[in-house]
Amino acid sequence: MALSLTFLLLSSLIIFSLTSHAFSASLSPYFYYKVCPKALPTIKRVVQDAIRQERRMGASILRLHFHDCFVNGCDASILLDQTTTIDSEKTAFANNNSARGFEVIDKIKSEVDKVCGRSIVSCADILTVAARDSVVALGGPSWQVQLGRRDSTTASRTQANNDIPSPFMDLSLLINNFKNQGLNEKDLVALSGGHTLGFAQCFTFRNRIYNETNSIDSIFAKQRQSSCPRTGGDSNLAPLDQTPSFCDTKYFINLVAKKGLLHSDQELFSGGRTDNLVSTYSRKPWIFSKDFANSMIKMGNIKPLTGNQGQIRVNCRKLN
């Protein structure tokens, strides 16, 4: 009888502990420390494997996280497929035939659930940690990720079209766009430094290389015109800087030299109020690394779902 009572009390404590964990109302870097200590090392391993197979994938995962957070917060809404009730963000202007890395997130989710014994780590947390691990794998800074996000039960293509910053935006629109997310001008410049990684499609920079004669280096424009014709070739890729698989400050060096690929990039160094910060980052990479890490933490904390909000998806692409 005493043994049965002891077992009952222990079972109750375990259930209470797991329930308290599942419905924690705040983020913590130690959220999975006790319930699944192998979660973060597993995410890191799968990310590193994916980047070894294709180094471009690191930039793609970072971009997924960015585009997720700018639409109603970091809640993995970008991962949801279209259904009769889900207006998928995958077909928004900024994501359609552009966002990639979904299969890597699926793989991470599968491996994490395997080592945890059940679905305890949210897709939102997986995407946030994977973005950090991608940057580190490509030579960038690390930072402590706050954990405990839950996954959304909705998505909004309309909101994605309205809230994800466009490569055609001027500086004032960029500043306002980031301000709407609780991010300041330093965050804008630092997070734009994520364009030290990856590529852009021709249609996103065609107007710049053919028509923006005053704000672009003429030799650089001609180099880009060789792979981006005036008509056709919309999906042809060009690197955002000359080392698209390595996290450095060449992106900012390029801006100072009028060699920013996107209009929105060059706007950060165009005689406006962000010029000084771009100049600082171009000369002092350690300052960029610190500010980038801090801004990534700040962006990762945009409107997280916690407590009993949302759900922990079993499949990141669909609701439970």
mmCIF file of C-alpha atoms in Angstrom:
data_model
loop_
_atom_site.group_PDB
_atom_site.id
_atom_site.type_symbol
_atom_site.label_atom_id
_atom_site.label_comp_id
_atom_site.label_asym_id
_atom_site.label_seq_id
_atom_site.Cartn_x
_atom_site.Cartn_y
_atom_site.Cartn_z
ATOM 1 C CA MET A 1 0.000 0.000 0.000
ATOM 2 C CA ALA A 2 2.806 2.412 0.978
ATOM 3 C CA LEU A 3 4.704 1.496 -2.183
ATOM 4 C CA SER A 4 1.639 2.141 -4.342
ATOM 5 C CA LEU A 5 1.092 5.510 -2.659
ATOM 6 C CA THR A 6 4.734 6.480 -3.212
ATOM 7 C CA PHE A 7 4.494 5.486 -6.881
ATOM 8 C CA LEU A 8 1.294 7.506 -7.259
ATOM 9 C CA LEU A 9 2.910 10.594 -5.719
ATOM 10 C CA LEU A 10 6.002 10.268 -7.940
ATOM 11 C CA SER A 11 3.832 9.868 -11.037
ATOM 12 C CA SER A 12 1.845 12.951 -10.082
ATOM 13 C CA LEU A 13 5.032 14.963 -9.602
ATOM 14 C CA ILE A 14 6.385 13.873 -12.987
ATOM 15 C CA ILE A 15 3.140 14.736 -14.745
ATOM 16 C CA PHE A 16 3.015 18.109 -12.969
ATOM 17 C CA SER A 17 6.618 18.812 -13.940
ATOM 18 C CA LEU A 18 6.036 18.003 -17.598
ATOM 19 C CA THR A 19 2.786 19.962 -17.669
ATOM 20 C CA SER A 20 4.433 22.977 -16.066
ATOM 21 C CA HIS A 21 7.188 22.748 -18.662
ATOM 22 C CA ALA A 22 4.758 22.446 -21.557
ATOM 23 C CA PHE A 23 2.809 25.504 -20.453
ATOM 24 C CA SER A 24 5.622 27.758 -19.257
ATOM 25 C CA ALA A 25 4.653 31.372 -19.901
ATOM 26 C CA SER A 26 8.144 32.749 -20.517
ATOM 27 C CA LEU A 27 11.187 32.014 -22.652
ATOM 28 C CA SER A 28 14.385 30.613 -21.191
ATOM 29 C CA PRO A 29 17.645 29.346 -22.731
ATOM 30 C CA TYR A 30 17.286 26.295 -20.452
ATOM 31 C CA PHE A 31 13.741 25.385 -21.457
ATOM 32 C CA TYR A 32 14.677 21.880 -22.696
ATOM 33 C CA TYR A 33 17.623 21.357 -20.365
ATOM 34 C CA LYS A 34 15.913 18.729 -18.201
ATOM 35 C CA VAL A 35 13.147 17.352 -20.414
ATOM 36 C CA CYS A 36 15.325 16.801 -23.510
ATOM 37 C CA PRO A 37 19.010 17.683 -23.091
ATOM 38 C CA LYS A 38 19.834 16.172 -26.494
ATOM 39 C CA ALA A 39 17.509 18.518 -28.398
ATOM 40 C CA LEU A 40 19.934 21.351 -29.145
ATOM 41 C CA PRO A 41 22.928 19.128 -30.032
ATOM 42 C CA THR A 42 20.638 17.250 -32.432
ATOM 43 C CA ILE A 43 19.516 20.457 -34.148
ATOM 44 C CA LYS A 44 23.146 21.518 -34.520
ATOM 45 C CA ARG A 45 24.160 18.147 -36.002
ATOM 46 C CA VAL A 46 21.421 18.126 -38.649
ATOM 47 C CA VAL A 47 22.111 21.765 -39.594
ATOM 48 C CA GLN A 48 25.817 21.072 -39.979
ATOM 49 C CA ASP A 49 25.088 17.999 -42.120
ATOM 50 C CA ALA A 50 22.765 20.025 -44.367
ATOM 51 C CA ILE A 51 25.335 22.801 -44.807
ATOM 52 C CA ARG A 52 28.069 20.292 -45.584
ATOM 53 C CA GLN A 53 25.886 19.031 -48.420
ATOM 54 C CA GLU A 54 25.007 22.550 -49.640
ATOM 55 C CA ARG A 55 26.573 25.615 -48.056
ATOM 56 C CA ARG A 56 23.839 27.862 -49.444
ATOM 57 C CA MET A 57 21.395 26.132 -47.117
ATOM 58 C CA GLY A 58 22.663 28.131 -44.138
ATOM 59 C CA ALA A 59 21.500 31.385 -45.695
ATOM 60 C CA SER A 60 18.177 29.795 -46.630
ATOM 61 C CA ILE A 61 17.457 28.718 -43.042
ATOM 62 C CA LEU A 62 18.438 32.138 -41.691
ATOM 63 C CA ARG A 63 16.064 33.748 -44.191
ATOM 64 C CA LEU A 64 13.232 31.379 -43.192
ATOM 65 C CA HIS A 65 13.612 32.477 -39.579
ATOM 66 C CA PHE A 66 13.640 36.155 -40.556
ATOM 67 C CA HIS A 67 10.526 35.835 -42.713
ATOM 68 C CA ASP A 68 8.792 33.837 -39.996
ATOM 69 C CA CYS A 69 9.413 36.389 -37.249
ATOM 70 C CA PHE A 70 8.231 39.356 -39.328
ATOM 71 C CA VAL A 71 4.760 37.843 -39.760
ATOM 72 C CA ASN A 72 2.923 37.798 -36.427
ATOM 73 C CA GLY A 73 6.056 36.829 -34.522
ATOM 74 C CA CYS A 74 8.385 33.824 -34.401
ATOM 75 C CA ASP A 75 5.749 31.095 -34.419
ATOM 76 C CA ALA A 76 6.689 28.809 -37.342
ATOM 77 C CA SER A 77 3.693 30.016 -39.358
ATOM 78 C CA ILE A 78 5.922 30.124 -42.448
ATOM 79 C CA LEU A 79 6.248 26.327 -42.318
ATOM 80 C CA LEU A 80 2.523 25.614 -42.720
ATOM 81 C CA ASP A 81 1.355 24.245 -46.071
ATOM 82 C CA GLN A 82 -1.749 25.541 -47.839
ATOM 83 C CA THR A 83 -5.058 23.947 -46.830
ATOM 84 C CA THR A 84 -8.703 24.947 -46.959
ATOM 85 C CA THR A 85 -8.218 26.723 -43.624
ATOM 86 C CA ILE A 86 -4.526 27.749 -43.809
ATOM 87 C CA ASP A 87 -3.558 30.702 -46.011
ATOM 88 C CA SER A 88 0.037 29.588 -46.442
ATOM 89 C CA GLU A 89 2.789 32.190 -46.259
ATOM 90 C CA LYS A 90 4.878 30.054 -48.601
ATOM 91 C CA THR A 91 3.127 31.669 -51.581
ATOM 92 C CA ALA A 92 3.621 35.270 -50.387
ATOM 93 C CA PHE A 93 5.594 37.534 -52.744
ATOM 94 C CA ALA A 94 8.806 37.261 -50.704
ATOM 95 C CA ASN A 95 8.585 33.473 -50.319
ATOM 96 C CA ASN A 96 7.031 32.070 -53.497
ATOM 97 C CA ASN A 97 9.602 30.066 -55.490
ATOM 98 C CA SER A 98 12.187 31.571 -53.163
ATOM 99 C CA ALA A 99 11.906 30.359 -49.559
ATOM 100 C CA ARG A 100 13.687 27.039 -49.129
ATOM 101 C CA GLY A 101 15.066 24.739 -46.449
ATOM 102 C CA PHE A 102 11.711 23.262 -45.399
ATOM 103 C CA GLU A 103 13.019 19.708 -45.860
ATOM 104 C CA VAL A 104 15.904 20.443 -43.486
ATOM 105 C CA ILE A 105 13.467 21.654 -40.826
ATOM 106 C CA ASP A 106 11.416 18.472 -41.360
ATOM 107 C CA LYS A 107 14.557 16.386 -40.864
ATOM 108 C CA ILE A 108 15.484 18.272 -37.692
ATOM 109 C CA LYS A 109 11.978 17.824 -36.285
ATOM 110 C CA SER A 110 12.073 14.083 -36.964
ATOM 111 C CA GLU A 111 15.493 13.631 -35.378
ATOM 112 C CA VAL A 112 14.690 15.806 -32.350
ATOM 113 C CA ASP A 113 11.405 14.001 -31.663
ATOM 114 C CA LYS A 114 13.316 10.724 -31.889
ATOM 115 C CA VAL A 115 15.909 11.668 -29.257
ATOM 116 C CA CYS A 116 13.299 13.320 -27.024
ATOM 117 C CA GLY A 117 10.961 10.332 -27.228
ATOM 118 C CA ARG A 118 7.999 12.511 -28.174
ATOM 119 C CA SER A 119 7.058 15.824 -29.771
ATOM 120 C CA ILE A 120 8.204 18.275 -27.109
ATOM 121 C CA VAL A 121 10.313 20.794 -29.067
ATOM 122 C CA SER A 122 8.310 23.289 -31.098
ATOM 123 C CA CYS A 123 8.925 23.976 -34.775
ATOM 124 C CA ALA A 124 9.305 27.654 -33.848
ATOM 125 C CA ASP A 125 12.181 26.857 -31.486
ATOM 126 C CA ILE A 126 13.737 24.494 -34.026
ATOM 127 C CA LEU A 127 13.744 27.214 -36.679
ATOM 128 C CA THR A 128 15.177 29.796 -34.260
ATOM 129 C CA VAL A 129 18.006 27.530 -33.098
ATOM 130 C CA ALA A 130 18.695 26.302 -36.641
ATOM 131 C CA ALA A 131 19.156 29.911 -37.791
ATOM 132 C CA ARG A 132 21.751 30.491 -35.054
ATOM 133 C CA ASP A 133 23.529 27.217 -35.834
ATOM 134 C CA SER A 134 23.581 28.082 -39.549
ATOM 135 C CA VAL A 135 25.321 31.386 -38.896
ATOM 136 C CA VAL A 136 27.881 29.708 -36.637
ATOM 137 C CA ALA A 137 28.525 26.936 -39.184
ATOM 138 C CA LEU A 138 29.342 29.609 -41.786
ATOM 139 C CA GLY A 139 31.844 31.442 -39.599
ATOM 140 C CA GLY A 140 29.554 33.911 -37.850
ATOM 141 C CA PRO A 141 28.939 34.737 -34.185
ATOM 142 C CA SER A 142 26.976 32.642 -31.721
ATOM 143 C CA TRP A 143 24.369 33.738 -29.188
ATOM 144 C CA GLN A 144 22.187 32.213 -26.501
ATOM 145 C CA VAL A 145 18.755 31.436 -27.918
ATOM 146 C CA GLN A 146 15.747 31.952 -25.673
ATOM 147 C CA LEU A 147 13.487 28.890 -25.867
ATOM 148 C CA GLY A 148 9.914 27.921 -25.105
ATOM 149 C CA ARG A 149 8.068 29.234 -28.159
ATOM 150 C CA ARG A 150 4.968 27.389 -29.271
ATOM 151 C CA ASP A 151 3.695 26.948 -32.803
ATOM 152 C CA SER A 152 0.935 28.970 -34.432
ATOM 153 C CA THR A 153 -2.354 27.462 -35.530
ATOM 154 C CA THR A 154 -2.776 30.034 -38.298
ATOM 155 C CA ALA A 155 -0.824 31.639 -41.139
ATOM 156 C CA SER A 156 -1.416 34.740 -43.231
ATOM 157 C CA ARG A 157 -0.211 35.257 -46.787
ATOM 158 C CA THR A 158 -1.721 38.754 -46.710
ATOM 159 C CA GLN A 159 0.210 39.634 -43.559
ATOM 160 C CA ALA A 160 3.397 38.218 -45.096
ATOM 161 C CA ASN A 161 2.908 40.401 -48.179
ATOM 162 C CA ASN A 162 2.450 43.446 -45.949
ATOM 163 C CA ASP A 163 5.118 42.848 -43.310
ATOM 164 C CA ILE A 164 8.155 41.165 -44.895
ATOM 165 C CA PRO A 165 10.471 43.969 -46.085
ATOM 166 C CA SER A 166 10.846 44.307 -49.835
ATOM 167 C CA PRO A 167 14.175 44.553 -51.715
ATOM 168 C CA PHE A 168 12.722 47.645 -53.423
ATOM 169 C CA MET A 169 12.135 49.660 -50.232
ATOM 170 C CA ASP A 170 13.735 53.046 -49.581
ATOM 171 C CA LEU A 171 15.412 53.769 -46.241
ATOM 172 C CA SER A 172 12.410 55.486 -44.654
ATOM 173 C CA LEU A 173 10.164 52.526 -45.457
ATOM 174 C CA LEU A 174 12.758 50.083 -44.126
ATOM 175 C CA ILE A 175 13.081 52.008 -40.871
ATOM 176 C CA ASN A 176 9.306 52.079 -40.450
ATOM 177 C CA ASN A 177 8.971 48.397 -41.379
ATOM 178 C CA PHE A 178 11.445 47.383 -38.685
ATOM 179 C CA LYS A 179 9.944 49.819 -36.190
ATOM 180 C CA ASN A 180 6.605 48.059 -36.611
ATOM 181 C CA GLN A 181 8.328 44.917 -35.317
ATOM 182 C CA GLY A 182 9.844 46.693 -32.325
ATOM 183 C CA LEU A 183 13.244 46.905 -34.005
ATOM 184 C CA ASN A 184 15.317 50.084 -34.249
ATOM 185 C CA GLU A 185 17.747 51.436 -36.843
ATOM 186 C CA LYS A 186 20.700 49.564 -35.373
ATOM 187 C CA ASP A 187 18.691 46.341 -35.641
ATOM 188 C CA LEU A 188 17.845 47.205 -39.248
ATOM 189 C CA VAL A 189 21.486 47.622 -40.256
ATOM 190 C CA ALA A 190 22.783 44.711 -38.184
ATOM 191 C CA LEU A 191 20.116 42.254 -39.363
ATOM 192 C CA SER A 192 20.562 43.389 -42.973
ATOM 193 C CA GLY A 193 24.101 42.125 -42.469
ATOM 194 C CA GLY A 194 22.571 38.671 -42.807
ATOM 195 C CA HIS A 195 22.930 39.420 -46.517
ATOM 196 C CA THR A 196 26.578 38.566 -46.088
ATOM 197 C CA LEU A 197 25.178 35.089 -46.813
ATOM 198 C CA GLY A 198 23.271 33.779 -49.788
ATOM 199 C CA PHE A 199 22.015 34.821 -53.202
ATOM 200 C CA ALA A 200 19.275 36.930 -54.779
ATOM 201 C CA GLN A 201 17.204 36.332 -57.908
ATOM 202 C CA CYS A 202 17.642 38.585 -60.928
ATOM 203 C CA PHE A 203 14.170 40.141 -60.745
ATOM 204 C CA THR A 204 14.962 41.541 -57.283
ATOM 205 C CA PHE A 205 17.937 43.617 -58.493
ATOM 206 C CA ARG A 206 17.334 44.139 -62.239
ATOM 207 C CA ASN A 207 16.081 47.700 -61.882
ATOM 208 C CA ARG A 208 19.046 48.595 -59.707
ATOM 209 C CA ILE A 209 21.758 47.375 -62.079
ATOM 210 C CA TYR A 210 20.166 48.946 -65.169
ATOM 211 C CA ASN A 211 18.571 52.152 -63.889
ATOM 212 C CA GLU A 212 20.211 53.321 -60.642
ATOM 213 C CA THR A 213 23.257 54.924 -62.260
ATOM 214 C CA ASN A 214 24.023 57.397 -59.450
ATOM 215 C CA SER A 215 24.108 54.950 -56.529
ATOM 216 C CA ILE A 216 25.885 51.980 -58.095
ATOM 217 C CA ASP A 217 29.455 51.303 -59.162
ATOM 218 C CA SER A 218 29.363 51.094 -62.978
ATOM 219 C CA ILE A 219 31.768 48.152 -63.236
ATOM 220 C CA PHE A 220 29.818 46.214 -60.610
ATOM 221 C CA ALA A 221 26.567 46.941 -62.491
ATOM 222 C CA LYS A 222 27.998 45.579 -65.744
ATOM 223 C CA GLN A 223 29.255 42.452 -63.992
ATOM 224 C CA ARG A 224 25.783 41.738 -62.673
ATOM 225 C CA GLN A 225 24.157 42.520 -66.034
ATOM 226 C CA SER A 226 26.109 39.627 -67.547
ATOM 227 C CA SER A 227 23.934 37.135 -65.671
ATOM 228 C CA CYS A 228 20.775 39.236 -65.322
ATOM 229 C CA PRO A 229 19.435 40.386 -68.710
ATOM 230 C CA ARG A 230 16.923 43.205 -69.127
ATOM 231 C CA THR A 231 14.259 40.642 -69.995
ATOM 232 C CA GLY A 232 14.077 36.993 -68.993
ATOM 233 C CA GLY A 233 16.254 35.133 -66.541
ATOM 234 C CA ASP A 234 14.181 36.304 -63.573
ATOM 235 C CA SER A 235 15.364 33.438 -61.363
ATOM 236 C CA ASN A 236 19.067 33.721 -62.262
ATOM 237 C CA LEU A 237 21.076 33.965 -59.055
ATOM 238 C CA ALA A 238 23.781 36.394 -57.994
ATOM 239 C CA PRO A 239 25.648 36.404 -54.663
ATOM 240 C CA LEU A 240 24.685 39.102 -52.169
ATOM 241 C CA ASP A 241 28.391 39.663 -51.615
ATOM 242 C CA GLN A 242 31.552 38.027 -52.970
ATOM 243 C CA THR A 243 31.696 35.458 -50.145
ATOM 244 C CA PRO A 244 28.084 34.208 -50.017
ATOM 245 C CA SER A 245 28.949 31.128 -47.950
ATOM 246 C CA PHE A 246 30.941 32.892 -45.265
ATOM 247 C CA CYS A 247 29.737 35.268 -42.584
ATOM 248 C CA ASP A 248 31.964 38.356 -42.757
ATOM 249 C CA THR A 249 31.635 42.116 -43.320
ATOM 250 C CA LYS A 250 32.204 42.243 -47.086
ATOM 251 C CA TYR A 251 28.517 43.094 -47.406
ATOM 252 C CA PHE A 252 29.127 46.403 -45.610
ATOM 253 C CA ILE A 253 32.401 47.030 -47.446
ATOM 254 C CA ASN A 254 30.422 46.656 -50.666
ATOM 255 C CA LEU A 255 27.799 49.176 -49.544
ATOM 256 C CA VAL A 256 30.481 51.794 -48.894
ATOM 257 C CA ALA A 257 31.803 51.112 -52.417
ATOM 258 C CA LYS A 258 28.287 51.408 -53.967
ATOM 259 C CA LYS A 259 28.253 47.675 -54.701
ATOM 260 C CA GLY A 260 25.154 46.651 -52.785
ATOM 261 C CA LEU A 261 23.197 44.169 -54.888
ATOM 262 C CA LEU A 262 19.688 45.099 -53.757
ATOM 263 C CA HIS A 263 18.204 48.587 -53.738
ATOM 264 C CA SER A 264 17.206 48.099 -50.103
ATOM 265 C CA ASP A 265 20.788 47.164 -49.221
ATOM 266 C CA GLN A 266 22.349 50.241 -50.817
ATOM 267 C CA GLU A 267 19.751 52.443 -49.135
ATOM 268 C CA LEU A 268 21.555 51.745 -45.863
ATOM 269 C CA PHE A 269 24.527 53.723 -47.227
ATOM 270 C CA SER A 270 23.044 56.454 -49.366
ATOM 271 C CA GLY A 271 23.657 59.678 -47.470
ATOM 272 C CA GLY A 272 21.106 58.881 -44.784
ATOM 273 C CA ARG A 273 21.097 58.330 -41.041
ATOM 274 C CA THR A 274 22.394 54.739 -41.194
ATOM 275 C CA ASP A 275 25.602 55.601 -43.099
ATOM 276 C CA ASN A 276 27.760 55.861 -39.985
ATOM 277 C CA LEU A 277 26.769 52.439 -38.705
ATOM 278 C CA VAL A 278 27.433 50.806 -42.090
ATOM 279 C CA SER A 279 30.842 52.466 -42.142
ATOM 280 C CA THR A 280 31.587 51.218 -38.625
ATOM 281 C CA TYR A 281 30.624 47.643 -39.468
ATOM 282 C CA SER A 282 32.739 47.729 -42.649
ATOM 283 C CA ARG A 283 35.826 48.619 -40.596
ATOM 284 C CA LYS A 284 35.170 46.842 -37.302
ATOM 285 C CA PRO A 285 33.826 43.317 -37.813
ATOM 286 C CA TRP A 286 33.835 42.567 -34.081
ATOM 287 C CA ILE A 287 31.267 45.319 -33.511
ATOM 288 C CA PHE A 288 29.076 43.917 -36.269
ATOM 289 C CA SER A 289 29.295 40.416 -34.779
ATOM 290 C CA LYS A 290 28.196 41.676 -31.350
ATOM 291 C CA ASP A 291 25.360 43.816 -32.711
ATOM 292 C CA PHE A 292 24.180 41.110 -35.107
ATOM 293 C CA ALA A 293 23.965 38.570 -32.288
ATOM 294 C CA ASN A 294 22.058 41.004 -30.058
ATOM 295 C CA SER A 295 19.635 41.908 -32.852
ATOM 296 C CA MET A 296 19.047 38.238 -33.684
ATOM 297 C CA ILE A 297 18.075 37.623 -30.046
ATOM 298 C CA LYS A 298 15.761 40.639 -30.176
ATOM 299 C CA MET A 299 14.157 39.508 -33.447
ATOM 300 C CA GLY A 300 13.793 35.958 -32.151
ATOM 301 C CA ASN A 301 11.754 37.289 -29.237
ATOM 302 C CA ILE A 302 9.117 39.024 -31.378
ATOM 303 C CA LYS A 303 5.642 38.068 -30.107
ATOM 304 C CA PRO A 304 6.338 34.438 -29.155
ATOM 305 C CA LEU A 305 3.435 32.157 -28.326
ATOM 306 C CA THR A 306 3.929 30.765 -24.809
ATOM 307 C CA GLY A 307 1.980 29.103 -22.032
ATOM 308 C CA ASN A 308 -1.108 27.425 -23.458
ATOM 309 C CA GLN A 309 -1.096 29.496 -26.664
ATOM 310 C CA GLY A 310 -0.767 27.668 -29.969
ATOM 311 C CA GLN A 311 0.487 24.086 -29.981
ATOM 312 C CA ILE A 312 3.587 21.931 -30.376
ATOM 313 C CA ARG A 313 3.171 20.619 -33.909
ATOM 314 C CA VAL A 314 3.995 16.977 -34.581
ATOM 315 C CA ASN A 315 4.510 17.822 -38.254
ATOM 316 C CA CYS A 316 5.840 21.335 -38.863
ATOM 317 C CA ARG A 317 3.897 21.593 -42.132
ATOM 318 C CA LYS A 318 0.424 21.057 -40.688
ATOM 319 C CA LEU A 319 -1.680 21.475 -37.573
ATOM 320 C CA ASN A 320 -2.134 18.623 -35.120
#
